[in-house]
PDB file of C-alpha atoms in Angstrom:
ATOM      1  CA  MET A1078      34.948  29.767 -22.286  1.00 62.00           C
ATOM      2  CA  LYS A1079      35.792  28.120 -19.010  1.00 81.00           C
ATOM      3  CA  GLN A1080      38.442  25.433 -19.356  1.00 84.00           C
ATOM      4  CA  ILE A1081      36.225  22.771 -17.749  1.00 80.00           C
ATOM      5  CA  VAL A1082      33.494  23.415 -20.340  1.00 84.00           C
ATOM      6  CA  LYS A1083      36.000  23.183 -23.201  1.00 88.00           C
ATOM      7  CA  THR A1084      37.543  19.986 -21.838  1.00 88.00           C
ATOM      8  CA  ILE A1085      34.212  18.226 -21.409  1.00 89.00           C
ATOM      9  CA  ALA A1086      32.889  19.544 -24.740  1.00 92.00           C
ATOM     10  CA  ASP A1087      35.949  18.339 -26.665  1.00 95.00           C
ATOM     11  CA  LYS A1088      35.740  14.838 -25.158  1.00 93.00           C
ATOM     12  CA  THR A1089      31.980  14.700 -25.689  1.00 94.00           C
ATOM     13  CA  ILE A1090      32.329  15.697 -29.340  1.00 95.00           C
ATOM     14  CA  GLU A1091      34.868  12.917 -29.905  1.00 96.00           C
ATOM     15  CA  TYR A1092      32.540  10.449 -28.201  1.00 96.00           C
ATOM     16  CA  ILE A1093      29.499  11.463 -30.269  1.00 95.00           C
ATOM     17  CA  LEU A1094      31.527  11.246 -33.479  1.00 95.00           C
ATOM     18  CA  SER A1095      32.401   7.635 -32.597  1.00 95.00           C
ATOM     19  CA  LEU A1096      28.811   6.515 -31.967  1.00 94.00           C
ATOM     20  CA  PRO A1097      27.079   4.184 -34.407  1.00 94.00           C
ATOM     21  CA  ASN A1098      24.415   5.555 -36.734  1.00 92.00           C
ATOM     22  CA  GLY A1099      21.015   5.735 -35.009  1.00 92.00           C
ATOM     23  CA  SER A1100      22.369   5.929 -31.461  1.00 94.00           C
ATOM     24  CA  ASN A1101      20.030   7.576 -28.958  1.00 94.00           C
ATOM     25  CA  LEU A1102      21.159   9.435 -25.834  1.00 93.00           C
ATOM     26  CA  THR A1103      21.111  12.780 -24.069  1.00 89.00           C
ATOM     27  CA  MET A1104      23.889  15.343 -24.054  1.00 87.00           C
ATOM     28  CA  TYR A1105      24.346  14.755 -20.336  1.00 85.00           C
ATOM     29  CA  GLN A1106      24.685  10.992 -20.897  1.00 89.00           C
ATOM     30  CA  ALA A1107      27.304  11.629 -23.588  1.00 91.00           C
ATOM     31  CA  ALA A1108      29.296  13.923 -21.297  1.00 89.00           C
ATOM     32  CA  LYS A1109      29.020  11.558 -18.363  1.00 87.00           C
ATOM     33  CA  ALA A1110      30.271   8.670 -20.522  1.00 90.00           C
ATOM     34  CA  VAL A1111      33.604  10.408 -21.069  1.00 89.00           C
ATOM     35  CA  CYS A1112      33.961  12.735 -18.062  1.00 86.00           C
ATOM     36  CA  SER A1113      31.917  11.270 -15.223  1.00 81.00           C
ATOM     37  CA  ASP A1114      33.869  13.056 -12.468  1.00 79.00           C
ATOM     38  CA  GLU A1115      34.092  16.412 -14.245  1.00 76.00           C
ATOM     39  CA  THR A1116      30.401  16.709 -15.193  1.00 69.00           C
ATOM     40  CA  GLU A1117      29.512  17.262 -11.550  1.00 71.00           C
ATOM     41  CA  ARG A1118      31.564  20.483 -11.691  1.00 71.00           C
ATOM     42  CA  LEU A1119      29.382  22.090 -14.355  1.00 67.00           C
ATOM     43  CA  ASP A1120      26.805  24.555 -13.105  1.00 63.00           C
ATOM     44  CA  GLU A1121      23.617  25.356 -15.010  1.00 58.00           C
ATOM     45  CA  LEU A1122      25.100  28.296 -16.903  1.00 54.00           C
ATOM     46  CA  ASP A1123      28.028  26.156 -17.982  1.00 77.00           C
ATOM     47  CA  LEU A1124      25.596  23.576 -19.337  1.00 80.00           C
ATOM     48  CA  TYR A1125      24.126  26.083 -21.784  1.00 82.00           C
ATOM     49  CA  GLU A1126      27.595  26.960 -23.040  1.00 86.00           C
ATOM     50  CA  PHE A1127      28.545  23.283 -23.136  1.00 87.00           C
ATOM     51  CA  GLN A1128      25.476  22.272 -25.164  1.00 87.00           C
ATOM     52  CA  SER A1129      25.951  25.137 -27.594  1.00 90.00           C
ATOM     53  CA  THR A1130      29.639  24.353 -28.080  1.00 93.00           C
ATOM     54  CA  VAL A1131      28.980  20.680 -28.777  1.00 94.00           C
ATOM     55  CA  VAL A1132      26.041  21.258 -31.139  1.00 93.00           C
ATOM     56  CA  GLU A1133      27.847  23.968 -33.134  1.00 95.00           C
ATOM     57  CA  SER A1134      30.992  21.845 -33.460  1.00 95.00           C
ATOM     58  CA  ILE A1135      29.044  18.747 -34.515  1.00 95.00           C
ATOM     59  CA  LYS A1136      27.292  20.765 -37.253  1.00 94.00           C
ATOM     60  CA  LYS A1137      30.676  21.067 -38.984  1.00 95.00           C
ATOM     61  CA  THR A1138      31.021  17.269 -39.275  1.00 94.00           C
ATOM     62  CA  ASP A1139      29.305  14.330 -40.952  1.00 90.00           C
ATOM     63  CA  ILE A1140      27.006  13.951 -37.927  1.00 93.00           C
ATOM     64  CA  VAL A1141      23.440  15.175 -37.498  1.00 92.00           C
ATOM     65  CA  LEU A1142      22.007  15.440 -33.991  1.00 91.00           C
ATOM     66  CA  ASP A1143      18.283  14.889 -34.427  1.00 89.00           C
ATOM     67  CA  PHE A1144      16.246  16.506 -31.643  1.00 83.00           C
ATOM     68  CA  SER A1145      13.054  16.529 -33.763  1.00 81.00           C
ATOM     69  CA  GLU A1146      11.074  14.417 -31.278  1.00 80.00           C
ATOM     70  CA  HIS A1147      11.062  17.472 -29.013  1.00 72.00           C
ATOM     71  CA  GLU A1148       9.995  20.145 -31.507  1.00 72.00           C
ATOM     72  CA  ASN A1149       7.108  22.347 -30.344  1.00 66.00           C
ATOM     73  CA  LYS A1150       7.062  20.717 -26.913  1.00 60.00           C
ATOM     74  CA  PHE A1151       7.675  22.251 -23.525  1.00 64.00           C
ATOM     75  CA  GLU A1152       9.872  19.686 -21.855  1.00 58.00           C
ATOM     76  CA  GLY A1153      12.703  19.473 -19.373  1.00 61.00           C
ATOM     77  CA  LEU A1154      16.143  20.973 -19.526  1.00 58.00           C
ATOM     78  CA  PHE A1155      17.729  20.825 -22.967  1.00 61.00           C
ATOM     79  CA  TYR A1156      20.719  18.722 -21.922  1.00 61.00           C
ATOM     80  CA  ASN A1157      18.331  16.017 -20.670  1.00 60.00           C
ATOM     81  CA  LEU A1158      16.476  15.767 -24.005  1.00 68.00           C
ATOM     82  CA  ASP A1159      17.437  12.736 -26.016  1.00 74.00           C
ATOM     83  CA  PHE A1160      18.610  12.887 -29.604  1.00 77.00           C
ATOM     84  CA  HIS A1161      19.491  10.462 -32.369  1.00 80.00           C
ATOM     85  CA  VAL A1162      22.938  10.471 -33.958  1.00 84.00           C
ATOM     86  CA  TYR A1163      22.911  10.127 -37.747  1.00 83.00           C
ATOM     87  CA  HIS A1164      25.896   9.985 -40.072  1.00 85.00           C
ATOM     88  CA  LYS A1165      25.075  12.058 -43.164  1.00 81.00           C
ATOM     89  CA  SER A1166      27.060   9.800 -45.475  1.00 81.00           C
ATOM     90  CA  LEU A1167      25.188   6.712 -44.276  1.00 74.00           C
ATOM     91  CA  GLN A1168      21.829   8.437 -44.633  1.00 67.00           C
ATOM     92  CA  GLU A1169      22.559   9.288 -48.267  1.00 63.00           C
ATOM     93  CA  GLN A1170      23.326   5.621 -49.005  1.00 58.00           C
ATOM     94  CA  THR A1171      20.005   4.411 -47.587  1.00 55.00           C
ATOM     95  CA  GLU A1172      17.667   7.031 -49.067  1.00 52.00           C
ATOM     96  CA  PRO A1173      15.375   5.733 -51.845  1.00 48.00           C
ATOM     97  CA  LYS A1174      16.114   7.057 -55.326  1.00 47.00           C
TER      98      LYS A1174
END
């Protein structure tokens, strides 16, 4: 993995983990929030690797990235699709019994 991708991915993961439950943003917005100068250095191939790295790392945490609004749709580039951030532990507390 290119070092720039790893650097931006690591910072983006930390940022997403700190977001409040129910936050809504795109992967590009998350990256730009923490690495505004460096995001301009990513080319399109790097963005695929970046997105994959972030999503796979987040799956190992208490966070769920909900892209369900985009299922079965042909839309823009994946890193421009918005998602909701949900904390699994908070979701379990609010589910009806």
